[in-house]
Amino acid sequence: PPVLHAGWGPDPLKNPSPGKWEWKFESPAKWDAKEYAWVKDKDAKVPAVPPGPPPPAPPEPKYADCAKLKDMDPNFMECHDHSWYAFQSIMGFKAGATGCYCYAWTYNCPLTLDSRMVAMNYNVDPRLKEMGITHFSRQSLSMPGGSVPHGGFSHHPSNVALCVYFASQAPHGELAPVTYTAHAPTIKRTAVYFPGVANVDCNRATRTLDLYAATEAAAFGFLKAKDTTGVEVMALSCNLPTVWAGQQFCNMNYYQCGGLEMHLQGPAAKIDELEALAKGAKGCFTVNDGIGEVSVCTTDPAPPAGGAPAGAPAPAPAL
Protein backbone atom coordinates (compact mmCIF):
# COMPACT_ATOMS: atom_id res chain seq x y z
CA PRO A 1 0.00 0.00 0.00
CA PRO A 2 1.17 3.59 -0.63
CA VAL A 3 2.35 5.84 2.18
CA LEU A 4 1.52 9.57 2.07
CA HIS A 5 3.59 12.28 3.68
CA ALA A 6 3.48 16.07 3.42
CA GLY A 7 6.34 17.85 1.70
CA TRP A 8 7.73 19.11 -1.59
CA GLY A 9 7.15 16.97 -4.62
CA PRO A 10 4.79 16.25 -7.50
CA ASP A 11 1.29 15.04 -6.91
CA PRO A 12 -0.10 12.05 -8.85
CA LEU A 13 -0.91 14.36 -11.80
CA LYS A 14 2.66 15.79 -11.73
CA ASN A 15 1.64 19.33 -10.75
CA PRO A 16 4.88 20.82 -9.32
CA SER A 17 3.61 22.98 -6.52
CA PRO A 18 4.74 23.14 -2.88
CA GLY A 19 2.71 21.55 -0.10
CA LYS A 20 1.43 18.65 -2.17
CA TRP A 21 1.44 15.01 -1.08
CA GLU A 22 4.27 12.77 -2.13
CA TRP A 23 3.58 9.10 -2.74
CA LYS A 24 5.90 6.38 -1.54
CA PHE A 25 5.38 2.66 -2.03
CA GLU A 26 6.60 -0.44 -0.27
CA SER A 27 7.15 -2.06 -3.70
CA PRO A 28 7.71 -0.54 -7.19
CA ALA A 29 4.52 1.07 -8.58
CA LYS A 30 3.44 3.13 -11.58
CA TRP A 31 0.50 5.36 -12.40
CA ASP A 32 -2.07 3.74 -14.69
CA ALA A 33 -4.03 6.56 -16.39
CA LYS A 34 -6.56 4.12 -17.79
CA GLU A 35 -7.32 2.64 -14.39
CA TYR A 36 -6.68 6.03 -12.78
CA ALA A 37 -4.84 4.27 -9.98
CA TRP A 38 -1.41 3.27 -8.82
CA VAL A 39 -0.61 -0.32 -9.81
CA LYS A 40 2.31 -2.60 -9.14
CA ASP A 41 5.14 -2.16 -11.61
CA LYS A 42 5.92 -5.73 -12.59
CA ASP A 43 8.73 -4.65 -14.96
CA ALA A 44 10.69 -2.68 -12.34
CA LYS A 45 13.92 -4.21 -11.13
CA VAL A 46 14.03 -4.62 -7.39
CA PRO A 47 17.53 -4.26 -5.94
CA ALA A 48 18.71 -7.42 -4.22
CA VAL A 49 18.78 -7.30 -0.45
CA PRO A 50 22.10 -8.52 0.92
CA PRO A 51 21.73 -11.55 3.19
CA GLY A 52 21.92 -10.89 6.91
CA PRO A 53 24.23 -12.62 9.34
CA PRO A 54 23.44 -16.28 10.07
CA PRO A 55 21.52 -17.00 13.28
CA PRO A 56 23.68 -17.85 16.28
CA ALA A 57 24.26 -21.53 16.93
CA PRO A 58 22.22 -22.97 19.81
CA PRO A 59 24.17 -23.52 23.02
CA GLU A 60 25.67 -26.92 23.60
CA PRO A 61 23.52 -28.82 26.10
CA LYS A 62 25.09 -29.68 29.45
CA TYR A 63 24.32 -33.19 30.58
CA ALA A 64 24.56 -34.77 34.03
CA ASP A 65 27.71 -36.78 34.75
CA CYS A 66 26.25 -39.90 36.41
CA ALA A 67 29.56 -41.76 36.60
CA LYS A 68 31.04 -38.88 38.60
CA LEU A 69 27.97 -38.81 40.85
CA LYS A 70 28.31 -42.53 41.68
CA ASP A 71 31.94 -42.02 42.75
CA MET A 72 30.99 -39.23 45.17
CA ASP A 73 29.42 -41.53 47.79
CA PRO A 74 30.31 -45.15 48.63
CA ASN A 75 26.67 -46.02 49.43
CA PHE A 76 25.63 -45.79 45.77
CA MET A 77 25.22 -49.24 44.22
CA GLU A 78 24.42 -48.06 40.68
CA CYS A 79 23.82 -44.79 38.81
CA HIS A 80 22.42 -44.50 35.27
CA ASP A 81 21.53 -41.71 32.87
CA HIS A 82 17.97 -40.41 33.12
CA SER A 83 16.24 -38.84 30.09
CA TRP A 84 12.68 -37.73 29.41
CA TYR A 85 13.02 -38.82 25.75
CA ALA A 86 12.56 -42.60 25.60
CA PHE A 87 12.32 -42.76 21.80
CA GLN A 88 14.88 -40.12 20.88
CA SER A 89 16.37 -42.17 18.01
CA ILE A 90 12.92 -42.52 16.41
CA MET A 91 12.13 -38.83 16.96
CA GLY A 92 15.31 -37.90 15.13
CA PHE A 93 17.35 -35.99 17.72
CA LYS A 94 19.86 -36.75 20.41
CA ALA A 95 19.05 -36.08 24.05
CA GLY A 96 21.60 -36.50 26.80
CA ALA A 97 20.90 -37.23 30.43
CA THR A 98 18.52 -34.79 32.13
CA GLY A 99 19.60 -36.35 35.40
CA CYS A 100 20.68 -39.60 37.05
CA TYR A 101 18.70 -42.39 38.67
CA CYS A 102 20.61 -44.26 41.34
CA TYR A 103 20.16 -47.08 43.84
CA ALA A 104 21.70 -46.68 47.29
CA TRP A 105 21.85 -49.06 50.24
CA THR A 106 20.56 -46.36 52.57
CA TYR A 107 17.25 -45.03 53.84
CA ASN A 108 17.71 -41.49 52.49
CA CYS A 109 19.34 -40.49 49.23
CA PRO A 110 23.07 -39.75 49.58
CA LEU A 111 24.20 -36.13 49.13
CA THR A 112 20.76 -34.73 50.05
CA LEU A 113 19.61 -32.60 52.98
CA ASP A 114 16.03 -33.78 53.48
CA SER A 115 14.51 -37.11 54.53
CA ARG A 116 10.98 -36.53 53.21
CA MET A 117 9.60 -38.61 50.34
CA VAL A 118 8.14 -35.93 48.04
CA ALA A 119 7.84 -35.62 44.27
CA MET A 120 10.48 -32.87 43.95
CA ASN A 121 12.89 -31.84 46.71
CA TYR A 122 15.36 -28.99 46.24
CA ASN A 123 17.52 -29.59 49.34
CA VAL A 124 20.66 -31.04 47.77
CA ASP A 125 24.30 -30.98 48.80
CA PRO A 126 26.18 -27.91 47.46
CA ARG A 127 28.52 -30.27 45.61
CA LEU A 128 25.60 -31.46 43.51
CA LYS A 129 24.66 -27.89 42.64
CA GLU A 130 28.19 -27.39 41.31
CA MET A 131 27.49 -30.30 38.93
CA GLY A 132 24.24 -28.70 37.76
CA ILE A 133 21.96 -30.99 39.82
CA THR A 134 19.28 -28.86 41.47
CA HIS A 135 16.68 -31.25 42.93
CA PHE A 136 15.85 -34.91 43.53
CA SER A 137 13.00 -37.34 44.08
CA ARG A 138 13.16 -40.32 46.47
CA GLN A 139 11.39 -43.58 47.26
CA SER A 140 12.60 -45.89 50.04
CA LEU A 141 11.92 -49.62 49.98
CA SER A 142 12.20 -51.93 52.96
CA MET A 143 14.32 -55.02 52.35
CA PRO A 144 13.78 -58.08 54.61
CA GLY A 145 16.82 -59.84 55.98
CA GLY A 146 15.99 -63.02 54.12
CA SER A 147 16.63 -61.30 50.80
CA VAL A 148 20.41 -61.49 51.31
CA PRO A 149 22.36 -64.77 51.35
CA HIS A 150 23.57 -64.56 54.96
CA GLY A 151 20.09 -63.70 56.23
CA GLY A 152 20.75 -60.34 57.87
CA PHE A 153 22.29 -56.89 57.66
CA SER A 154 25.58 -56.37 59.46
CA HIS A 155 26.86 -53.21 57.81
CA HIS A 156 23.84 -51.59 56.09
CA PRO A 157 20.28 -50.54 56.95
CA SER A 158 17.46 -52.81 55.82
CA ASN A 159 16.39 -50.30 53.17
CA VAL A 160 17.20 -49.37 49.61
CA ALA A 161 16.73 -45.78 48.42
CA LEU A 162 15.58 -45.20 44.84
CA CYS A 163 16.82 -41.73 43.91
CA VAL A 164 16.45 -39.56 40.82
CA TYR A 165 18.72 -36.50 40.67
CA PHE A 166 17.58 -33.85 38.18
CA ALA A 167 19.93 -31.45 36.41
CA SER A 168 19.15 -27.96 35.12
CA GLN A 169 20.51 -27.77 31.57
CA ALA A 170 20.47 -25.85 28.31
CA PRO A 171 17.92 -26.80 25.59
CA HIS A 172 18.86 -29.55 23.18
CA GLY A 173 20.58 -28.18 20.09
CA GLU A 174 18.28 -30.17 17.80
CA LEU A 175 15.14 -28.56 19.22
CA ALA A 176 13.91 -25.09 18.31
CA PRO A 177 14.47 -22.60 21.15
CA VAL A 178 11.39 -21.50 23.08
CA THR A 179 11.14 -18.01 24.57
CA TYR A 180 8.95 -17.45 27.62
CA THR A 181 9.51 -13.69 27.90
CA ALA A 182 5.86 -12.83 27.27
CA HIS A 183 4.71 -15.44 29.79
CA ALA A 184 7.39 -15.21 32.46
CA PRO A 185 6.16 -16.76 35.72
CA THR A 186 5.26 -14.27 38.42
CA ILE A 187 4.94 -16.85 41.20
CA LYS A 188 7.99 -18.58 42.68
CA ARG A 189 8.64 -21.18 45.37
CA THR A 190 11.64 -21.66 47.62
CA ALA A 191 12.69 -23.15 50.94
CA VAL A 192 14.57 -21.34 53.72
CA TYR A 193 16.50 -23.67 56.03
CA PHE A 194 17.50 -23.01 59.64
CA PRO A 195 19.75 -25.92 60.71
CA GLY A 196 20.40 -24.66 64.25
CA VAL A 197 17.52 -26.22 66.18
CA ALA A 198 17.14 -29.69 67.68
CA ASN A 199 14.33 -31.79 66.30
CA VAL A 200 12.49 -31.93 69.63
CA ASP A 201 12.62 -28.13 69.94
CA CYS A 202 11.48 -27.68 66.33
CA ASN A 203 8.41 -29.80 67.10
CA ARG A 204 7.75 -27.69 70.19
CA ALA A 205 7.75 -24.51 68.09
CA THR A 206 5.26 -25.89 65.54
CA ARG A 207 3.00 -28.23 67.50
CA THR A 208 -0.08 -25.95 67.53
CA LEU A 209 -1.64 -23.53 65.06
CA ASP A 210 -0.82 -20.56 67.31
CA LEU A 211 2.83 -21.63 67.67
CA TYR A 212 2.98 -22.30 63.95
CA ALA A 213 1.87 -18.72 63.23
CA ALA A 214 4.22 -17.32 65.89
CA THR A 215 7.19 -19.18 64.37
CA GLU A 216 6.30 -17.85 60.90
CA ALA A 217 6.15 -14.27 62.19
CA ALA A 218 9.39 -14.65 64.17
CA ALA A 219 11.21 -16.05 61.13
CA PHE A 220 10.07 -13.16 58.90
CA GLY A 221 11.01 -10.67 61.58
CA PHE A 222 14.46 -12.24 61.95
CA LEU A 223 15.03 -12.03 58.17
CA LYS A 224 14.00 -8.34 58.27
CA ALA A 225 11.65 -8.78 55.33
CA LYS A 226 10.23 -5.36 54.38
CA ASP A 227 7.06 -6.56 52.68
CA THR A 228 5.70 -10.10 52.74
CA THR A 229 2.33 -9.26 51.19
CA GLY A 230 1.33 -12.13 48.93
CA VAL A 231 4.02 -14.45 50.35
CA GLU A 232 2.47 -17.66 51.66
CA VAL A 233 4.15 -20.11 54.01
CA MET A 234 3.27 -23.45 52.43
CA ALA A 235 4.72 -25.52 55.27
CA LEU A 236 7.02 -25.51 58.28
CA SER A 237 8.79 -28.83 58.62
CA CYS A 238 11.34 -30.24 61.01
CA ASN A 239 14.10 -31.79 58.96
CA LEU A 240 17.66 -32.95 59.33
CA PRO A 241 21.02 -31.85 57.93
CA THR A 242 23.51 -34.37 56.59
CA VAL A 243 26.60 -33.24 58.51
CA TRP A 244 26.92 -32.91 62.29
CA ALA A 245 30.18 -32.84 64.26
CA GLY A 246 32.04 -33.55 61.02
CA GLN A 247 30.24 -36.86 60.45
CA GLN A 248 27.97 -37.51 57.50
CA PHE A 249 25.39 -39.90 58.89
CA CYS A 250 22.00 -38.20 59.06
CA ASN A 251 21.17 -38.91 55.42
CA MET A 252 21.61 -42.64 56.00
CA ASN A 253 19.59 -43.30 59.15
CA TYR A 254 16.25 -42.63 60.78
CA TYR A 255 17.96 -40.44 63.38
CA GLN A 256 16.38 -36.99 63.37
CA CYS A 257 19.20 -34.51 63.87
CA GLY A 258 17.17 -31.31 63.61
CA GLY A 259 16.55 -28.20 61.56
CA LEU A 260 13.56 -26.05 60.60
CA GLU A 261 12.60 -25.62 56.96
CA MET A 262 10.15 -22.92 55.83
CA HIS A 263 8.58 -23.48 52.40
CA LEU A 264 7.51 -20.23 50.74
CA GLN A 265 5.46 -19.27 47.71
CA GLY A 266 4.73 -15.79 46.40
CA PRO A 267 5.60 -13.02 43.94
CA ALA A 268 8.95 -13.79 42.31
CA ALA A 269 10.55 -10.46 43.30
CA LYS A 270 9.65 -10.92 46.99
CA ILE A 271 10.82 -14.53 47.04
CA ASP A 272 14.14 -13.45 45.49
CA GLU A 273 14.49 -10.84 48.24
CA LEU A 274 13.78 -13.39 50.98
CA GLU A 275 16.32 -15.80 49.50
CA ALA A 276 18.96 -13.07 49.52
CA LEU A 277 18.11 -12.12 53.12
CA ALA A 278 18.26 -15.75 54.26
CA LYS A 279 21.59 -16.29 52.54
CA GLY A 280 23.23 -13.50 54.54
CA ALA A 281 21.37 -14.00 57.83
CA LYS A 282 23.35 -14.94 60.93
CA GLY A 283 22.03 -15.48 64.45
CA CYS A 284 18.86 -16.83 66.07
CA PHE A 285 15.22 -16.02 66.72
CA THR A 286 13.14 -17.34 69.61
CA VAL A 287 9.60 -18.61 70.10
CA ASN A 288 7.97 -19.13 73.51
CA ASP A 289 5.83 -22.28 73.55
CA GLY A 290 4.56 -21.77 77.10
CA ILE A 291 7.20 -24.08 78.54
CA GLY A 292 10.20 -21.97 77.65
CA GLU A 293 12.08 -20.23 74.89
CA VAL A 294 12.89 -22.22 71.74
CA SER A 295 15.90 -20.85 69.80
CA VAL A 296 16.08 -21.34 66.03
CA CYS A 297 19.47 -20.44 64.53
CA THR A 298 21.11 -20.16 61.13
CA THR A 299 23.98 -22.48 62.08
CA ASP A 300 24.23 -25.87 63.76
CA PRO A 301 24.61 -25.75 67.54
CA ALA A 302 28.16 -26.38 68.70
CA PRO A 303 28.64 -30.12 69.37
CA PRO A 304 29.64 -31.17 72.87
CA ALA A 305 33.27 -31.89 73.58
CA GLY A 306 34.23 -35.38 72.54
CA GLY A 307 32.18 -35.58 69.32
CA ALA A 308 28.66 -36.87 68.75
CA PRO A 309 26.30 -37.22 71.75
CA ALA A 310 25.73 -40.55 73.42
CA GLY A 311 23.31 -42.68 71.47
CA ALA A 312 24.02 -40.96 68.14
CA PRO A 313 24.68 -43.47 65.34
CA ALA A 314 28.19 -43.84 64.01
CA PRO A 315 29.02 -43.08 60.37
CA ALA A 316 27.85 -45.73 57.94
CA PRO A 317 30.71 -48.11 57.05
CA ALA A 318 32.02 -48.27 53.54
CA LEU A 319 30.97 -51.07 51.23
Coordinates of C-alpha atoms in Angstrom, one line a residue:
P1 CA 0.0 0.0 0.0
P2 CA 1.2 3.6 -0.6
V3 CA 2.3 5.8 2.2
L4 CA 1.5 9.6 2.1
H5 CA 3.6 12.3 3.7
A6 CA 3.5 16.1 3.4
G7 CA 6.3 17.8 1.7
W8 CA 7.7 19.1 -1.6
G9 CA 7.1 17.0 -4.6
P10 CA 4.8 16.2 -7.5
D11 CA 1.3 15.0 -6.9
P12 CA -0.1 12.0 -8.8
L13 CA -0.9 14.4 -11.8
K14 CA 2.7 15.8 -11.7
N15 CA 1.6 19.3 -10.7
P16 CA 4.9 20.8 -9.3
S17 CA 3.6 23.0 -6.5
P18 CA 4.7 23.1 -2.9
G19 CA 2.7 21.6 -0.1
K20 CA 1.4 18.7 -2.2
W21 CA 1.4 15.0 -1.1
E22 CA 4.3 12.8 -2.1
W23 CA 3.6 9.1 -2.7
K24 CA 5.9 6.4 -1.5
F25 CA 5.4 2.7 -2.0
E26 CA 6.6 -0.4 -0.3
S27 CA 7.1 -2.1 -3.7
P28 CA 7.7 -0.5 -7.2
A29 CA 4.5 1.1 -8.6
K30 CA 3.4 3.1 -11.6
W31 CA 0.5 5.4 -12.4
D32 CA -2.1 3.7 -14.7
A33 CA -4.0 6.6 -16.4
K34 CA -6.6 4.1 -17.8
E35 CA -7.3 2.6 -14.4
Y36 CA -6.7 6.0 -12.8
A37 CA -4.8 4.3 -10.0
W38 CA -1.4 3.3 -8.8
V39 CA -0.6 -0.3 -9.8
K40 CA 2.3 -2.6 -9.1
D41 CA 5.1 -2.2 -11.6
K42 CA 5.9 -5.7 -12.6
D43 CA 8.7 -4.6 -15.0
A44 CA 10.7 -2.7 -12.3
K45 CA 13.9 -4.2 -11.1
V46 CA 14.0 -4.6 -7.4
P47 CA 17.5 -4.3 -5.9
A48 CA 18.7 -7.4 -4.2
V49 CA 18.8 -7.3 -0.4
P50 CA 22.1 -8.5 0.9
P51 CA 21.7 -11.6 3.2
G52 CA 21.9 -10.9 6.9
P53 CA 24.2 -12.6 9.3
P54 CA 23.4 -16.3 10.1
P55 CA 21.5 -17.0 13.3
P56 CA 23.7 -17.9 16.3
A57 CA 24.3 -21.5 16.9
P58 CA 22.2 -23.0 19.8
P59 CA 24.2 -23.5 23.0
E60 CA 25.7 -26.9 23.6
P61 CA 23.5 -28.8 26.1
K62 CA 25.1 -29.7 29.4
Y63 CA 24.3 -33.2 30.6
A64 CA 24.6 -34.8 34.0
D65 CA 27.7 -36.8 34.7
C66 CA 26.3 -39.9 36.4
A67 CA 29.6 -41.8 36.6
K68 CA 31.0 -38.9 38.6
L69 CA 28.0 -38.8 40.8
K70 CA 28.3 -42.5 41.7
D71 CA 31.9 -42.0 42.7
M72 CA 31.0 -39.2 45.2
D73 CA 29.4 -41.5 47.8
P74 CA 30.3 -45.2 48.6
N75 CA 26.7 -46.0 49.4
F76 CA 25.6 -45.8 45.8
M77 CA 25.2 -49.2 44.2
E78 CA 24.4 -48.1 40.7
C79 CA 23.8 -44.8 38.8
H80 CA 22.4 -44.5 35.3
D81 CA 21.5 -41.7 32.9
H82 CA 18.0 -40.4 33.1
S83 CA 16.2 -38.8 30.1
W84 CA 12.7 -37.7 29.4
Y85 CA 13.0 -38.8 25.8
A86 CA 12.6 -42.6 25.6
F87 CA 12.3 -42.8 21.8
Q88 CA 14.9 -40.1 20.9
S89 CA 16.4 -42.2 18.0
I90 CA 12.9 -42.5 16.4
M91 CA 12.1 -38.8 17.0
G92 CA 15.3 -37.9 15.1
F93 CA 17.3 -36.0 17.7
K94 CA 19.9 -36.7 20.4
A95 CA 19.1 -36.1 24.1
G96 CA 21.6 -36.5 26.8
A97 CA 20.9 -37.2 30.4
T98 CA 18.5 -34.8 32.1
G99 CA 19.6 -36.4 35.4
C100 CA 20.7 -39.6 37.0
Y101 CA 18.7 -42.4 38.7
C102 CA 20.6 -44.3 41.3
Y103 CA 20.2 -47.1 43.8
A104 CA 21.7 -46.7 47.3
W105 CA 21.8 -49.1 50.2
T106 CA 20.6 -46.4 52.6
Y107 CA 17.3 -45.0 53.8
N108 CA 17.7 -41.5 52.5
C109 CA 19.3 -40.5 49.2
P110 CA 23.1 -39.8 49.6
L111 CA 24.2 -36.1 49.1
T112 CA 20.8 -34.7 50.1
L113 CA 19.6 -32.6 53.0
D114 CA 16.0 -33.8 53.5
S115 CA 14.5 -37.1 54.5
R116 CA 11.0 -36.5 53.2
M117 CA 9.6 -38.6 50.3
V118 CA 8.1 -35.9 48.0
A119 CA 7.8 -35.6 44.3
M120 CA 10.5 -32.9 44.0
N121 CA 12.9 -31.8 46.7
Y122 CA 15.4 -29.0 46.2
N123 CA 17.5 -29.6 49.3
V124 CA 20.7 -31.0 47.8
D125 CA 24.3 -31.0 48.8
P126 CA 26.2 -27.9 47.5
R127 CA 28.5 -30.3 45.6
L128 CA 25.6 -31.5 43.5
K129 CA 24.7 -27.9 42.6
E130 CA 28.2 -27.4 41.3
M131 CA 27.5 -30.3 38.9
G132 CA 24.2 -28.7 37.8
I133 CA 22.0 -31.0 39.8
T134 CA 19.3 -28.9 41.5
H135 CA 16.7 -31.3 42.9
F136 CA 15.8 -34.9 43.5
S137 CA 13.0 -37.3 44.1
R138 CA 13.2 -40.3 46.5
Q139 CA 11.4 -43.6 47.3
S140 CA 12.6 -45.9 50.0
L141 CA 11.9 -49.6 50.0
S142 CA 12.2 -51.9 53.0
M143 CA 14.3 -55.0 52.4
P144 CA 13.8 -58.1 54.6
G145 CA 16.8 -59.8 56.0
G146 CA 16.0 -63.0 54.1
S147 CA 16.6 -61.3 50.8
V148 CA 20.4 -61.5 51.3
P149 CA 22.4 -64.8 51.3
H150 CA 23.6 -64.6 55.0
G151 CA 20.1 -63.7 56.2
G152 CA 20.7 -60.3 57.9
F153 CA 22.3 -56.9 57.7
S154 CA 25.6 -56.4 59.5
H155 CA 26.9 -53.2 57.8
H156 CA 23.8 -51.6 56.1
P157 CA 20.3 -50.5 56.9
S158 CA 17.5 -52.8 55.8
N159 CA 16.4 -50.3 53.2
V160 CA 17.2 -49.4 49.6
A161 CA 16.7 -45.8 48.4
L162 CA 15.6 -45.2 44.8
C163 CA 16.8 -41.7 43.9
V164 CA 16.5 -39.6 40.8
Y165 CA 18.7 -36.5 40.7
F166 CA 17.6 -33.9 38.2
A167 CA 19.9 -31.4 36.4
S168 CA 19.2 -28.0 35.1
Q169 CA 20.5 -27.8 31.6
A170 CA 20.5 -25.8 28.3
P171 CA 17.9 -26.8 25.6
H172 CA 18.9 -29.5 23.2
G173 CA 20.6 -28.2 20.1
E174 CA 18.3 -30.2 17.8
L175 CA 15.1 -28.6 19.2
A176 CA 13.9 -25.1 18.3
P177 CA 14.5 -22.6 21.1
V178 CA 11.4 -21.5 23.1
T179 CA 11.1 -18.0 24.6
Y180 CA 9.0 -17.4 27.6
T181 CA 9.5 -13.7 27.9
A182 CA 5.9 -12.8 27.3
H183 CA 4.7 -15.4 29.8
A184 CA 7.4 -15.2 32.5
P185 CA 6.2 -16.8 35.7
T186 CA 5.3 -14.3 38.4
I187 CA 4.9 -16.9 41.2
K188 CA 8.0 -18.6 42.7
R189 CA 8.6 -21.2 45.4
T190 CA 11.6 -21.7 47.6
A191 CA 12.7 -23.2 50.9
V192 CA 14.6 -21.3 53.7
Y193 CA 16.5 -23.7 56.0
F194 CA 17.5 -23.0 59.6
P195 CA 19.8 -25.9 60.7
G196 CA 20.4 -24.7 64.2
V197 CA 17.5 -26.2 66.2
A198 CA 17.1 -29.7 67.7
N199 CA 14.3 -31.8 66.3
V200 CA 12.5 -31.9 69.6
D201 CA 12.6 -28.1 69.9
C202 CA 11.5 -27.7 66.3
N203 CA 8.4 -29.8 67.1
R204 CA 7.8 -27.7 70.2
A205 CA 7.7 -24.5 68.1
T206 CA 5.3 -25.9 65.5
R207 CA 3.0 -28.2 67.5
T208 CA -0.1 -26.0 67.5
L209 CA -1.6 -23.5 65.1
D210 CA -0.8 -20.6 67.3
L211 CA 2.8 -21.6 67.7
Y212 CA 3.0 -22.3 63.9
A213 CA 1.9 -18.7 63.2
A214 CA 4.2 -17.3 65.9
T215 CA 7.2 -19.2 64.4
E216 CA 6.3 -17.9 60.9
A217 CA 6.2 -14.3 62.2
A218 CA 9.4 -14.7 64.2
A219 CA 11.2 -16.0 61.1
F220 CA 10.1 -13.2 58.9
G221 CA 11.0 -10.7 61.6
F222 CA 14.5 -12.2 61.9
L223 CA 15.0 -12.0 58.2
K224 CA 14.0 -8.3 58.3
A225 CA 11.7 -8.8 55.3
K226 CA 10.2 -5.4 54.4
D227 CA 7.1 -6.6 52.7
T228 CA 5.7 -10.1 52.7
T229 CA 2.3 -9.3 51.2
G230 CA 1.3 -12.1 48.9
V231 CA 4.0 -14.4 50.3
E232 CA 2.5 -17.7 51.7
V233 CA 4.2 -20.1 54.0
M234 CA 3.3 -23.5 52.4
A235 CA 4.7 -25.5 55.3
L236 CA 7.0 -25.5 58.3
S237 CA 8.8 -28.8 58.6
C238 CA 11.3 -30.2 61.0
N239 CA 14.1 -31.8 59.0
L240 CA 17.7 -33.0 59.3
P241 CA 21.0 -31.9 57.9
T242 CA 23.5 -34.4 56.6
V243 CA 26.6 -33.2 58.5
W244 CA 26.9 -32.9 62.3
A245 CA 30.2 -32.8 64.3
G246 CA 32.0 -33.6 61.0
Q247 CA 30.2 -36.9 60.5
Q248 CA 28.0 -37.5 57.5
F249 CA 25.4 -39.9 58.9
C250 CA 22.0 -38.2 59.1
N251 CA 21.2 -38.9 55.4
M252 CA 21.6 -42.6 56.0
N253 CA 19.6 -43.3 59.2
Y254 CA 16.2 -42.6 60.8
Y255 CA 18.0 -40.4 63.4
Q256 CA 16.4 -37.0 63.4
C257 CA 19.2 -34.5 63.9
G258 CA 17.2 -31.3 63.6
G259 CA 16.6 -28.2 61.6
L260 CA 13.6 -26.0 60.6
E261 CA 12.6 -25.6 57.0
M262 CA 10.2 -22.9 55.8
H263 CA 8.6 -23.5 52.4
L264 CA 7.5 -20.2 50.7
Q265 CA 5.5 -19.3 47.7
G266 CA 4.7 -15.8 46.4
P267 CA 5.6 -13.0 43.9
A268 CA 9.0 -13.8 42.3
A269 CA 10.5 -10.5 43.3
K270 CA 9.7 -10.9 47.0
I271 CA 10.8 -14.5 47.0
D272 CA 14.1 -13.5 45.5
E273 CA 14.5 -10.8 48.2
L274 CA 13.8 -13.4 51.0
E275 CA 16.3 -15.8 49.5
A276 CA 19.0 -13.1 49.5
L277 CA 18.1 -12.1 53.1
A278 CA 18.3 -15.8 54.3
K279 CA 21.6 -16.3 52.5
G280 CA 23.2 -13.5 54.5
A281 CA 21.4 -14.0 57.8
K282 CA 23.3 -14.9 60.9
G283 CA 22.0 -15.5 64.5
C284 CA 18.9 -16.8 66.1
F285 CA 15.2 -16.0 66.7
T286 CA 13.1 -17.3 69.6
V287 CA 9.6 -18.6 70.1
N288 CA 8.0 -19.1 73.5
D289 CA 5.8 -22.3 73.5
G290 CA 4.6 -21.8 77.1
I291 CA 7.2 -24.1 78.5
G292 CA 10.2 -22.0 77.7
E293 CA 12.1 -20.2 74.9
V294 CA 12.9 -22.2 71.7
S295 CA 15.9 -20.8 69.8
V296 CA 16.1 -21.3 66.0
C297 CA 19.5 -20.4 64.5
T298 CA 21.1 -20.2 61.1
T299 CA 24.0 -22.5 62.1
D300 CA 24.2 -25.9 63.8
P301 CA 24.6 -25.7 67.5
A302 CA 28.2 -26.4 68.7
P303 CA 28.6 -30.1 69.4
P304 CA 29.6 -31.2 72.9
A305 CA 33.3 -31.9 73.6
G306 CA 34.2 -35.4 72.5
G307 CA 32.2 -35.6 69.3
A308 CA 28.7 -36.9 68.8
P309 CA 26.3 -37.2 71.7
A310 CA 25.7 -40.6 73.4
G311 CA 23.3 -42.7 71.5
A312 CA 24.0 -41.0 68.1
P313 CA 24.7 -43.5 65.3
A314 CA 28.2 -43.8 64.0
P315 CA 29.0 -43.1 60.4
A316 CA 27.9 -45.7 57.9
P317 CA 30.7 -48.1 57.1
A318 CA 32.0 -48.3 53.5
L319 CA 31.0 -51.1 51.2

